[in-house]
PDB file of C-alpha atoms in Angstrom:
ATOM      1  CA  MET A 307     187.522-252.772   9.957  1.00 84.00           C
ATOM      2  CA  TRP A 308     186.195-249.264   9.150  1.00 88.00           C
ATOM      3  CA  GLU A 309     183.151-249.837  11.365  1.00 87.00           C
ATOM      4  CA  ALA A 310     185.533-250.641  14.228  1.00 89.00           C
ATOM      5  CA  LEU A 311     187.487-247.428  13.596  1.00 92.00           C
ATOM      6  CA  GLN A 312     184.256-245.462  13.760  1.00 89.00           C
ATOM      7  CA  HIS A 313     183.569-246.784  17.272  1.00 88.00           C
ATOM      8  CA  THR A 314     186.994-246.245  18.833  1.00 90.00           C
ATOM      9  CA  GLY A 315     187.134-243.815  21.730  1.00 88.00           C
ATOM     10  CA  TRP A 316     188.876-240.839  20.136  1.00 91.00           C
ATOM     11  CA  VAL A 317     186.668-241.026  17.047  1.00 92.00           C
ATOM     12  CA  THR A 318     183.456-240.848  19.082  1.00 91.00           C
ATOM     13  CA  THR A 319     184.953-237.892  20.979  1.00 92.00           C
ATOM     14  CA  LEU A 320     185.561-236.149  17.655  1.00 94.00           C
ATOM     15  CA  ALA A 321     182.095-237.068  16.375  1.00 92.00           C
ATOM     16  CA  THR A 322     180.270-235.747  19.429  1.00 91.00           C
ATOM     17  CA  SER A 323     182.275-232.539  19.864  1.00 91.00           C
ATOM     18  CA  ARG A 324     180.982-229.887  17.540  1.00 89.00           C
ATOM     19  CA  TRP A 325     183.992-227.637  18.195  1.00 92.00           C
ATOM     20  CA  LEU A 326     186.566-230.322  17.582  1.00 95.00           C
ATOM     21  CA  TYR A 327     184.822-231.501  14.414  1.00 95.00           C
ATOM     22  CA  GLY A 328     184.543-227.881  13.263  1.00 95.00           C
ATOM     23  CA  LEU A 329     188.225-227.249  13.943  1.00 96.00           C
ATOM     24  CA  VAL A 330     189.292-230.302  11.917  1.00 97.00           C
ATOM     25  CA  SER A 331     186.970-229.182   9.104  1.00 96.00           C
ATOM     26  CA  VAL A 332     188.546-225.708   9.077  1.00 97.00           C
ATOM     27  CA  VAL A 333     192.011-227.272   8.746  1.00 98.00           C
ATOM     28  CA  HIS A 334     190.777-229.577   5.988  1.00 98.00           C
ATOM     29  CA  TYR A 335     189.107-226.852   3.895  1.00 97.00           C
ATOM     30  CA  SER A 336     191.916-224.292   4.308  1.00 97.00           C
ATOM     31  CA  ALA A 337     194.615-226.828   3.517  1.00 97.00           C
ATOM     32  CA  VAL A 338     192.722-228.174   0.474  1.00 98.00           C
ATOM     33  CA  PHE A 339     192.460-224.686  -1.007  1.00 97.00           C
ATOM     34  CA  PHE A 340     196.095-223.927  -0.292  1.00 97.00           C
ATOM     35  CA  CYS A 341     197.415-227.262  -1.577  1.00 97.00           C
ATOM     36  CA  VAL A 342     195.279-227.345  -4.748  1.00 98.00           C
ATOM     37  CA  GLY A 343     195.868-223.637  -5.359  1.00 97.00           C
ATOM     38  CA  THR A 344     199.657-223.935  -5.301  1.00 96.00           C
ATOM     39  CA  ILE A 345     199.619-227.116  -7.448  1.00 97.00           C
ATOM     40  CA  VAL A 346     197.336-225.559 -10.065  1.00 97.00           C
ATOM     41  CA  LEU A 347     199.593-222.468 -10.168  1.00 95.00           C
ATOM     42  CA  MET A 348     202.575-224.670 -10.922  1.00 96.00           C
ATOM     43  CA  ASP A 349     200.561-226.480 -13.625  1.00 96.00           C
ATOM     44  CA  LEU A 350     199.521-223.137 -15.146  1.00 96.00           C
ATOM     45  CA  ARG A 351     203.175-222.109 -15.202  1.00 94.00           C
ATOM     46  CA  ILE A 352     204.081-225.325 -17.051  1.00 95.00           C
ATOM     47  CA  LEU A 353     201.250-224.651 -19.505  1.00 95.00           C
ATOM     48  CA  GLY A 354     202.813-221.255 -20.090  1.00 91.00           C
ATOM     49  CA  VAL A 355     199.833-219.156 -19.018  1.00 90.00           C
ATOM     50  CA  ALA A 356     200.990-217.984 -15.559  1.00 85.00           C
ATOM     51  CA  TYR A 357     204.182-216.474 -14.209  1.00 84.00           C
ATOM     52  CA  ARG A 358     206.027-216.798 -17.524  1.00 83.00           C
ATOM     53  CA  ASN A 359     208.935-214.571 -16.514  1.00 81.00           C
ATOM     54  CA  GLN A 360     210.181-217.088 -13.932  1.00 83.00           C
ATOM     55  CA  ALA A 361     212.036-220.331 -14.603  1.00 87.00           C
ATOM     56  CA  LEU A 362     210.025-223.481 -13.824  1.00 91.00           C
ATOM     57  CA  SER A 363     212.492-224.581 -11.169  1.00 91.00           C
ATOM     58  CA  VAL A 364     212.459-221.244  -9.310  1.00 91.00           C
ATOM     59  CA  LEU A 365     208.676-221.283  -8.911  1.00 92.00           C
ATOM     60  CA  ALA A 366     208.676-225.010  -8.103  1.00 93.00           C
ATOM     61  CA  GLU A 367     211.290-224.502  -5.423  1.00 93.00           C
ATOM     62  CA  GLN A 368     209.134-221.780  -3.871  1.00 93.00           C
ATOM     63  CA  LEU A 369     205.805-223.619  -3.994  1.00 94.00           C
ATOM     64  CA  ARG A 370     206.909-227.214  -3.320  1.00 94.00           C
ATOM     65  CA  PRO A 371     207.230-227.121   0.492  1.00 94.00           C
ATOM     66  CA  TRP A 372     203.920-225.291   0.866  1.00 95.00           C
ATOM     67  CA  THR A 373     202.139-227.713  -1.449  1.00 96.00           C
ATOM     68  CA  TRP A 374     203.299-230.819   0.398  1.00 96.00           C
ATOM     69  CA  ILE A 375     202.839-229.408   3.895  1.00 96.00           C
ATOM     70  CA  GLY A 376     199.338-228.439   2.753  1.00 97.00           C
ATOM     71  CA  PHE A 377     198.788-231.924   1.403  1.00 98.00           C
ATOM     72  CA  GLY A 378     199.933-233.474   4.693  1.00 98.00           C
ATOM     73  CA  ALA A 379     197.414-231.319   6.587  1.00 98.00           C
ATOM     74  CA  VAL A 380     194.691-232.293   4.089  1.00 98.00           C
ATOM     75  CA  ALA A 381     195.454-236.004   4.490  1.00 98.00           C
ATOM     76  CA  VAL A 382     195.540-235.995   8.307  1.00 98.00           C
ATOM     77  CA  SER A 383     192.426-233.836   8.744  1.00 98.00           C
ATOM     78  CA  GLY A 384     190.675-235.756   5.954  1.00 97.00           C
ATOM     79  CA  PHE A 385     191.386-239.061   7.666  1.00 97.00           C
ATOM     80  CA  LEU A 386     189.948-237.700  10.931  1.00 96.00           C
ATOM     81  CA  LEU A 387     186.751-236.542   9.194  1.00 95.00           C
ATOM     82  CA  PHE A 388     186.539-239.903   7.399  1.00 96.00           C
ATOM     83  CA  ALA A 389     186.936-241.785  10.696  1.00 95.00           C
ATOM     84  CA  VAL A 390     183.757-240.219  12.114  1.00 94.00           C
ATOM     85  CA  GLU A 391     181.628-242.017   9.514  1.00 93.00           C
ATOM     86  CA  ALA A 392     184.255-244.495   8.336  1.00 94.00           C
ATOM     87  CA  GLY A 393     181.968-247.480   7.772  1.00 93.00           C
ATOM     88  CA  ASP A 394     179.490-245.445   5.728  1.00 93.00           C
ATOM     89  CA  PHE A 395     182.102-243.591   3.680  1.00 95.00           C
ATOM     90  CA  ALA A 396     184.018-246.755   2.823  1.00 95.00           C
ATOM     91  CA  ALA A 397     180.831-248.383   1.528  1.00 94.00           C
ATOM     92  CA  VAL A 398     179.741-245.732  -0.998  1.00 95.00           C
ATOM     93  CA  THR A 399     180.962-245.419  -4.591  1.00 95.00           C
ATOM     94  CA  PRO A 400     181.437-241.594  -4.688  1.00 95.00           C
ATOM     95  CA  PHE A 401     183.855-241.780  -1.747  1.00 97.00           C
ATOM     96  CA  ARG A 402     185.831-244.620  -3.321  1.00 97.00           C
ATOM     97  CA  LEU A 403     185.941-242.632  -6.553  1.00 97.00           C
ATOM     98  CA  LYS A 404     187.260-239.631  -4.609  1.00 97.00           C
ATOM     99  CA  MET A 405     190.112-241.710  -3.188  1.00 98.00           C
ATOM    100  CA  LEU A 406     190.939-243.045  -6.651  1.00 98.00           C
ATOM    101  CA  VAL A 407     190.997-239.545  -8.168  1.00 98.00           C
ATOM    102  CA  ILE A 408     193.245-238.289  -5.348  1.00 98.00           C
ATOM    103  CA  VAL A 409     195.683-241.175  -5.811  1.00 98.00           C
ATOM    104  CA  LEU A 410     195.880-240.399  -9.538  1.00 98.00           C
ATOM    105  CA  ALA A 411     196.300-236.684  -8.796  1.00 98.00           C
ATOM    106  CA  VAL A 412     199.177-237.400  -6.400  1.00 97.00           C
ATOM    107  CA  VAL A 413     200.789-239.636  -9.038  1.00 97.00           C
ATOM    108  CA  SER A 414     200.564-236.784 -11.545  1.00 97.00           C
ATOM    109  CA  ALA A 415     202.095-234.368  -9.004  1.00 97.00           C
ATOM    110  CA  LEU A 416     204.969-236.772  -8.357  1.00 96.00           C
ATOM    111  CA  ALA A 417     205.473-237.269 -12.098  1.00 96.00           C
ATOM    112  CA  ILE A 418     205.769-233.501 -12.471  1.00 96.00           C
ATOM    113  CA  GLU A 419     208.234-233.253  -9.570  1.00 94.00           C
ATOM    114  CA  TRP A 420     210.275-236.037 -11.117  1.00 95.00           C
ATOM    115  CA  SER A 421     210.471-234.529 -14.607  1.00 95.00           C
ATOM    116  CA  LEU A 422     210.713-230.849 -13.724  1.00 94.00           C
ATOM    117  CA  PRO A 423     214.527-230.513 -13.852  1.00 93.00           C
ATOM    118  CA  LYS A 424     214.503-232.072 -17.339  1.00 93.00           C
ATOM    119  CA  TRP A 425     211.683-229.802 -18.557  1.00 94.00           C
ATOM    120  CA  ASP A 426     213.442-226.796 -17.066  1.00 91.00           C
ATOM    121  CA  ARG A 427     216.600-227.457 -19.088  1.00 91.00           C
ATOM    122  CA  ALA A 428     214.703-227.710 -22.395  1.00 88.00           C
ATOM    123  CA  PRO A 429     214.621-224.487 -24.476  1.00 87.00           C
ATOM    124  CA  VAL A 430     210.808-224.719 -24.703  1.00 89.00           C
ATOM    125  CA  VAL A 431     208.521-226.587 -22.304  1.00 91.00           C
ATOM    126  CA  PRO A 432     207.871-229.949 -24.048  1.00 93.00           C
ATOM    127  CA  VAL A 433     204.377-230.952 -25.180  1.00 95.00           C
ATOM    128  CA  THR A 434     204.428-233.940 -22.797  1.00 95.00           C
ATOM    129  CA  ALA A 435     204.915-231.534 -19.891  1.00 95.00           C
ATOM    130  CA  ARG A 436     201.916-229.483 -20.961  1.00 96.00           C
ATOM    131  CA  VAL A 437     199.744-232.572 -21.306  1.00 97.00           C
ATOM    132  CA  VAL A 438     200.733-233.843 -17.839  1.00 97.00           C
ATOM    133  CA  ALA A 439     200.107-230.385 -16.341  1.00 97.00           C
ATOM    134  CA  LEU A 440     196.654-230.264 -17.916  1.00 98.00           C
ATOM    135  CA  ILE A 441     195.845-233.764 -16.616  1.00 98.00           C
ATOM    136  CA  SER A 442     197.039-232.679 -13.168  1.00 98.00           C
ATOM    137  CA  ILE A 443     194.695-229.651 -13.158  1.00 98.00           C
ATOM    138  CA  LEU A 444     191.758-231.814 -14.244  1.00 98.00           C
ATOM    139  CA  LEU A 445     192.496-234.430 -11.566  1.00 98.00           C
ATOM    140  CA  TRP A 446     192.842-231.952  -8.677  1.00 98.00           C
ATOM    141  CA  LEU A 447     189.746-229.989  -9.664  1.00 97.00           C
ATOM    142  CA  GLY A 448     188.002-233.327 -10.268  1.00 97.00           C
ATOM    143  CA  ALA A 449     188.880-234.391  -6.722  1.00 97.00           C
ATOM    144  CA  ILE A 450     187.097-231.283  -5.376  1.00 97.00           C
ATOM    145  CA  LEU A 451     184.094-231.966  -7.638  1.00 97.00           C
ATOM    146  CA  VAL A 452     183.751-235.542  -6.379  1.00 96.00           C
ATOM    147  CA  SER A 453     184.083-234.222  -2.821  1.00 96.00           C
ATOM    148  CA  VAL A 454     181.176-231.791  -3.096  1.00 94.00           C
ATOM    149  CA  GLU A 455     179.094-234.469  -4.797  1.00 93.00           C
ATOM    150  CA  ILE A 456     179.514-236.910  -1.877  1.00 93.00           C
ATOM    151  CA  PRO A 457     177.087-235.105   0.488  1.00 89.00           C
ATOM    152  CA  ALA A 458     174.755-234.352  -2.427  1.00 87.00           C
ATOM    153  CA  LEU A 459     174.613-237.974  -3.590  1.00 89.00           C
ATOM    154  CA  THR A 460     174.930-239.882  -0.326  1.00 89.00           C
ATOM    155  CA  GLY A 461     173.973-237.479   2.481  1.00 84.00           C
ATOM    156  CA  LEU A 462     177.289-238.231   4.224  1.00 86.00           C
ATOM    157  CA  GLY A 463     179.710-235.590   5.464  1.00 77.00           C
TER     158      GLY A 463
ATOM    159  CA  MET B1012     167.905-201.980   7.987  1.00 82.00           C
ATOM    160  CA  TYR B1013     167.181-205.670   8.394  1.00 86.00           C
ATOM    161  CA  ASP B1014     163.996-205.242   6.351  1.00 91.00           C
ATOM    162  CA  ALA B1015     166.042-203.860   3.475  1.00 93.00           C
ATOM    163  CA  VAL B1016     168.463-206.805   3.653  1.00 93.00           C
ATOM    164  CA  LEU B1017     165.544-209.221   3.733  1.00 94.00           C
ATOM    165  CA  ALA B1018     163.969-207.503   0.723  1.00 95.00           C
ATOM    166  CA  CYS B1019     167.264-207.876  -1.123  1.00 95.00           C
ATOM    167  CA  CYS B1020     167.378-211.575  -0.222  1.00 96.00           C
ATOM    168  CA  ARG B1021     163.824-212.078  -1.503  1.00 96.00           C
ATOM    169  CA  TRP B1022     164.731-210.311  -4.723  1.00 96.00           C
ATOM    170  CA  LEU B1023     167.854-212.499  -5.108  1.00 96.00           C
ATOM    171  CA  GLU B1024     165.857-215.672  -4.603  1.00 95.00           C
ATOM    172  CA  ASN B1025     163.417-214.643  -7.321  1.00 96.00           C
ATOM    173  CA  THR B1026     166.038-213.742  -9.901  1.00 96.00           C
ATOM    174  CA  PRO B1027     166.195-216.183 -12.835  1.00 97.00           C
ATOM    175  CA  TRP B1028     169.594-217.494 -11.659  1.00 96.00           C
ATOM    176  CA  GLY B1029     168.413-217.886  -8.055  1.00 96.00           C
ATOM    177  CA  VAL B1030     165.380-219.889  -9.176  1.00 95.00           C
ATOM    178  CA  THR B1031     167.463-222.007 -11.566  1.00 95.00           C
ATOM    179  CA  VAL B1032     170.058-223.050  -8.991  1.00 94.00           C
ATOM    180  CA  ARG B1033     167.406-223.712  -6.309  1.00 93.00           C
ATOM    181  CA  ASP B1034     165.119-225.790  -8.519  1.00 92.00           C
ATOM    182  CA  SER B1035     167.836-227.842 -10.169  1.00 91.00           C
ATOM    183  CA  SER B1036     168.655-231.266  -8.780  1.00 86.00           C
ATOM    184  CA  TRP B1037     172.351-231.017  -9.691  1.00 90.00           C
ATOM    185  CA  MET B1038     173.371-227.376  -9.909  1.00 93.00           C
ATOM    186  CA  TYR B1039     173.897-226.558  -6.228  1.00 91.00           C
ATOM    187  CA  PRO B1040     176.901-228.885  -5.697  1.00 93.00           C
ATOM    188  CA  VAL B1041     178.343-227.857  -9.073  1.00 95.00           C
ATOM    189  CA  VAL B1042     178.110-224.167  -8.161  1.00 96.00           C
ATOM    190  CA  LEU B1043     179.692-224.995  -4.793  1.00 95.00           C
ATOM    191  CA  TRP B1044     182.497-226.624  -6.772  1.00 97.00           C
ATOM    192  CA  VAL B1045     182.953-223.459  -8.868  1.00 98.00           C
ATOM    193  CA  HIS B1046     183.123-221.463  -5.606  1.00 97.00           C
ATOM    194  CA  PHE B1047     185.790-223.858  -4.259  1.00 97.00           C
ATOM    195  CA  VAL B1048     187.841-223.813  -7.480  1.00 97.00           C
ATOM    196  CA  GLY B1049     187.972-220.009  -7.361  1.00 97.00           C
ATOM    197  CA  LEU B1050     188.833-220.136  -3.665  1.00 96.00           C
ATOM    198  CA  SER B1051     191.722-222.511  -4.315  1.00 97.00           C
ATOM    199  CA  MET B1052     193.247-219.957  -6.665  1.00 97.00           C
ATOM    200  CA  TRP B1053     192.479-217.040  -4.380  1.00 97.00           C
ATOM    201  CA  LEU B1054     193.695-218.623  -1.145  1.00 96.00           C
ATOM    202  CA  GLY B1055     196.552-220.524  -2.790  1.00 95.00           C
ATOM    203  CA  THR B1056     197.985-217.242  -4.060  1.00 95.00           C
ATOM    204  CA  SER B1057     197.047-214.914  -1.168  1.00 96.00           C
ATOM    205  CA  LEU B1058     198.182-217.236   1.609  1.00 96.00           C
ATOM    206  CA  ALA B1059     201.419-217.931  -0.291  1.00 95.00           C
ATOM    207  CA  VAL B1060     202.225-214.212  -0.298  1.00 95.00           C
ATOM    208  CA  ASP B1061     201.246-213.931   3.394  1.00 96.00           C
ATOM    209  CA  LEU B1062     203.525-216.818   4.355  1.00 95.00           C
ATOM    210  CA  ARG B1063     206.328-215.345   2.288  1.00 94.00           C
ATOM    211  CA  LEU B1064     205.877-211.988   4.039  1.00 94.00           C
ATOM    212  CA  MET B1065     206.122-213.802   7.370  1.00 94.00           C
ATOM    213  CA  GLY B1066     209.311-215.427   6.117  1.00 91.00           C
ATOM    214  CA  ILE B1067     207.825-218.931   6.277  1.00 91.00           C
ATOM    215  CA  GLY B1068     208.999-221.106   3.396  1.00 87.00           C
ATOM    216  CA  ALA B1069     211.309-218.401   2.053  1.00 83.00           C
ATOM    217  CA  ARG B1070     213.230-219.388  -1.081  1.00 85.00           C
ATOM    218  CA  ARG B1071     214.852-217.366  -3.819  1.00 84.00           C
ATOM    219  CA  GLN B1072     211.759-215.270  -4.500  1.00 87.00           C
ATOM    220  CA  THR B1073     210.958-212.205  -2.450  1.00 89.00           C
ATOM    221  CA  ALA B1074     207.433-211.424  -1.286  1.00 91.00           C
ATOM    222  CA  VAL B1075     207.038-208.694  -3.879  1.00 91.00           C
ATOM    223  CA  GLU B1076     208.183-210.940  -6.752  1.00 90.00           C
ATOM    224  CA  LEU B1077     205.690-213.564  -5.663  1.00 91.00           C
ATOM    225  CA  SER B1078     202.939-210.992  -5.225  1.00 92.00           C
ATOM    226  CA  ASP B1079     203.522-209.488  -8.691  1.00 91.00           C
ATOM    227  CA  GLY B1080     203.839-212.882 -10.366  1.00 90.00           C
ATOM    228  CA  LEU B1081     200.632-214.242  -8.887  1.00 92.00           C
ATOM    229  CA  PHE B1082     198.626-211.024  -9.292  1.00 93.00           C
ATOM    230  CA  SER B1083     196.422-211.896 -12.284  1.00 93.00           C
ATOM    231  CA  TRP B1084     195.651-215.470 -11.211  1.00 93.00           C
ATOM    232  CA  LYS B1085     194.794-214.269  -7.749  1.00 95.00           C
ATOM    233  CA  TRP B1086     192.120-211.934  -9.066  1.00 96.00           C
ATOM    234  CA  ILE B1087     190.847-214.473 -11.599  1.00 96.00           C
ATOM    235  CA  GLY B1088     190.385-216.846  -8.632  1.00 97.00           C
ATOM    236  CA  PHE B1089     188.589-214.132  -6.711  1.00 97.00           C
ATOM    237  CA  GLY B1090     186.240-213.466  -9.637  1.00 98.00           C
ATOM    238  CA  VAL B1091     185.386-217.156 -10.018  1.00 98.00           C
ATOM    239  CA  SER B1092     184.754-217.670  -6.309  1.00 97.00           C
ATOM    240  CA  PHE B1093     182.696-214.473  -6.126  1.00 97.00           C
ATOM    241  CA  VAL B1094     180.422-215.586  -8.977  1.00 98.00           C
ATOM    242  CA  GLY B1095     180.048-219.041  -7.379  1.00 97.00           C
ATOM    243  CA  GLY B1096     179.340-217.583  -3.943  1.00 96.00           C
ATOM    244  CA  PHE B1097     176.860-215.078  -5.350  1.00 97.00           C
ATOM    245  CA  LEU B1098     174.913-217.873  -7.076  1.00 97.00           C
ATOM    246  CA  LEU B1099     174.907-220.010  -3.911  1.00 95.00           C
ATOM    247  CA  LEU B1100     173.589-217.065  -1.915  1.00 95.00           C
ATOM    248  CA  SER B1101     170.977-216.239  -4.553  1.00 96.00           C
ATOM    249  CA  ALA B1102     169.564-219.759  -4.378  1.00 94.00           C
ATOM    250  CA  GLU B1103     168.736-219.681  -0.664  1.00 92.00           C
ATOM    251  CA  ALA B1104     169.249-216.057   0.437  1.00 94.00           C
ATOM    252  CA  THR B1105     166.327-215.756   2.879  1.00 93.00           C
ATOM    253  CA  THR B1106     167.377-218.952   4.693  1.00 91.00           C
ATOM    254  CA  TYR B1107     171.081-218.056   4.690  1.00 93.00           C
ATOM    255  CA  VAL B1108     170.461-214.626   6.167  1.00 92.00           C
ATOM    256  CA  THR B1109     169.057-216.154   9.364  1.00 91.00           C
ATOM    257  CA  ASN B1110     172.372-217.941  10.037  1.00 92.00           C
ATOM    258  CA  THR B1111     174.765-216.152  12.410  1.00 93.00           C
ATOM    259  CA  SER B1112     177.935-217.590  10.830  1.00 94.00           C
ATOM    260  CA  ILE B1113     177.065-216.441   7.322  1.00 94.00           C
ATOM    261  CA  ARG B1114     176.085-212.995   8.627  1.00 94.00           C
ATOM    262  CA  LEU B1115     179.461-212.751  10.304  1.00 95.00           C
ATOM    263  CA  LYS B1116     181.217-213.995   7.166  1.00 96.00           C
ATOM    264  CA  LEU B1117     179.528-211.704   4.641  1.00 95.00           C
ATOM    265  CA  ALA B1118     178.922-208.561   6.684  1.00 94.00           C
ATOM    266  CA  LEU B1119     182.119-208.437   8.719  1.00 96.00           C
ATOM    267  CA  LEU B1120     184.939-210.927   8.103  1.00 97.00           C
ATOM    268  CA  THR B1121     185.077-211.013   4.281  1.00 96.00           C
ATOM    269  CA  PRO B1122     184.946-207.195   3.871  1.00 96.00           C
ATOM    270  CA  LEU B1123     187.655-206.811   6.546  1.00 96.00           C
ATOM    271  CA  ALA B1124     189.866-209.509   5.020  1.00 96.00           C
ATOM    272  CA  LEU B1125     189.449-208.034   1.530  1.00 96.00           C
ATOM    273  CA  THR B1126     190.241-204.500   2.694  1.00 96.00           C
ATOM    274  CA  TRP B1127     193.312-205.776   4.503  1.00 97.00           C
ATOM    275  CA  HIS B1128     194.291-207.740   1.410  1.00 96.00           C
ATOM    276  CA  LEU B1129     194.293-204.508  -0.635  1.00 96.00           C
ATOM    277  CA  VAL B1130     196.447-202.816   2.007  1.00 96.00           C
ATOM    278  CA  VAL B1131     198.925-205.708   1.864  1.00 95.00           C
ATOM    279  CA  GLN B1132     198.918-205.779  -1.943  1.00 95.00           C
ATOM    280  CA  LYS B1133     199.602-202.052  -2.115  1.00 94.00           C
ATOM    281  CA  ASN B1134     202.426-202.091   0.426  1.00 94.00           C
ATOM    282  CA  THR B1135     204.231-205.373  -0.265  1.00 93.00           C
ATOM    283  CA  ARG B1136     206.830-203.549  -2.344  1.00 93.00           C
ATOM    284  CA  ALA B1137     207.474-200.965   0.356  1.00 92.00           C
ATOM    285  CA  TRP B1138     207.785-203.696   2.988  1.00 93.00           C
ATOM    286  CA  THR B1139     210.374-205.622   0.968  1.00 88.00           C
ATOM    287  CA  GLN B1140     213.769-204.011   1.369  1.00 81.00           C
ATOM    288  CA  ASN B1141     217.019-205.639   0.299  1.00 75.00           C
ATOM    289  CA  GLU B1142     215.194-208.947  -0.079  1.00 76.00           C
ATOM    290  CA  HIS B1143     214.078-208.815   3.547  1.00 83.00           C
ATOM    291  CA  THR B1144     210.602-208.115   4.808  1.00 89.00           C
ATOM    292  CA  SER B1145     210.233-205.364   7.394  1.00 91.00           C
ATOM    293  CA  ALA B1146     208.685-206.165  10.772  1.00 92.00           C
ATOM    294  CA  ILE B1147     205.468-204.385   9.834  1.00 94.00           C
ATOM    295  CA  GLY B1148     205.278-206.492   6.676  1.00 94.00           C
ATOM    296  CA  LYS B1149     205.599-209.682   8.695  1.00 94.00           C
ATOM    297  CA  TRP B1150     202.780-208.664  11.006  1.00 96.00           C
ATOM    298  CA  ALA B1151     200.652-207.565   8.066  1.00 96.00           C
ATOM    299  CA  GLY B1152     201.120-210.990   6.469  1.00 96.00           C
ATOM    300  CA  LEU B1153     200.202-212.785   9.670  1.00 97.00           C
ATOM    301  CA  ILE B1154     197.099-210.627  10.122  1.00 97.00           C
ATOM    302  CA  GLU B1155     195.910-211.334   6.584  1.00 97.00           C
ATOM    303  CA  PHE B1156     196.533-215.053   7.033  1.00 97.00           C
ATOM    304  CA  LEU B1157     194.424-215.048  10.210  1.00 97.00           C
ATOM    305  CA  PHE B1158     191.690-212.996   8.536  1.00 97.00           C
ATOM    306  CA  TRP B1159     191.234-215.593   5.792  1.00 97.00           C
ATOM    307  CA  ILE B1160     191.315-218.482   8.247  1.00 97.00           C
ATOM    308  CA  SER B1161     188.559-216.698  10.185  1.00 97.00           C
ATOM    309  CA  VAL B1162     186.536-216.428   6.951  1.00 97.00           C
ATOM    310  CA  VAL B1163     186.968-220.179   6.382  1.00 97.00           C
ATOM    311  CA  THR B1164     186.029-220.806  10.024  1.00 96.00           C
ATOM    312  CA  ALA B1165     182.802-218.808   9.664  1.00 95.00           C
ATOM    313  CA  SER B1166     182.034-220.730   6.457  1.00 95.00           C
ATOM    314  CA  VAL B1167     182.540-224.080   8.182  1.00 94.00           C
ATOM    315  CA  GLY B1168     180.378-222.838  11.058  1.00 93.00           C
ATOM    316  CA  PHE B1169     177.737-222.062   8.464  1.00 93.00           C
ATOM    317  CA  LEU B1170     178.052-225.483   6.800  1.00 89.00           C
ATOM    318  CA  LEU B1171     177.655-227.221  10.169  1.00 89.00           C
ATOM    319  CA  THR B1172     174.629-225.184  11.247  1.00 86.00           C
ATOM    320  CA  ASN B1173     173.035-224.504   7.877  1.00 75.00           C
ATOM    321  CA  ALA B1174     169.285-224.948   7.779  1.00 57.00           C
ATOM    322  CA  VAL B1175     169.436-225.774   4.063  1.00 58.00           C
ATOM    323  CA  VAL B1176     170.219-229.433   3.588  1.00 53.00           C
ATOM    324  CA  LEU B1177     171.735-230.358   0.250  1.00 50.00           C
ATOM    325  CA  ARG B1178     169.091-232.139  -1.782  1.00 47.00           C
ATOM    326  CA  ARG B1179     169.756-235.750  -2.493  1.00 40.00           C
ATOM    327  CA  THR B1180     169.418-236.560  -6.124  1.00 38.00           C
TER     328      THR B1180
END
């Protein structure tokens, strides 16, 4: 299935055009930094180390659209870059691990979104919230770590 | 001039940290990770303020509130990414310096973007009046946004044309 994707017309166009591939990479890198940056900021706020003078919900309201638009751009551009070497990526453990870590990271982000109104109403940010925020930071930074290890370990990318 | 730069690169490569990162089988990707973690904080915060100045994604917070609130984490991110980038450069400086994209990034685009960032940081308050951003503030935000995208573009250009291939471990 992934091998077939790799050999479809538009994917070979992307793979053989240095400019197109470069452009998609620029979108992917910029959006990753923006998406992870805004998520980690929110997590740091929950942990009580950043932006303490603002209510959780006010900062969340500000960052949320940017985070998810960024994530959408990451996912689309990431899929395009994956497609170029789809068969190879799908076969190696580091790439599968990366996908797993990202799924877990998204789950943690959704869990935070879900619970935020409740945490915001509490007089002090609950311990559970801090633990989830810390896990979220570790998962998102872990996703970047796995990503840089893929070329180092497999030569792909 | 170029001889002086090359001498600097040779010195960097022979520093204890340059040698350590270059000779290690695992450090290069980890240092790249550190660079990226710092960048996430730096670009996450800086681009957020730029977008807010442009009025994109405006919510209850004004550009100046956002800028003040994110100030310390922005510069922590910058520090982390600078240290990471410096170590990456130290490991392979004489090879890097032959690459046009990295020359463009380090000698032109990053200094310009950083200078412009300081201008924006200094004037965000003046550009925010009655919760609205002035026209000049909007343009300033857009220009900074484009500056940083150009830095990322030069970096990707470097990654795609880099003579140094990441060692397989």
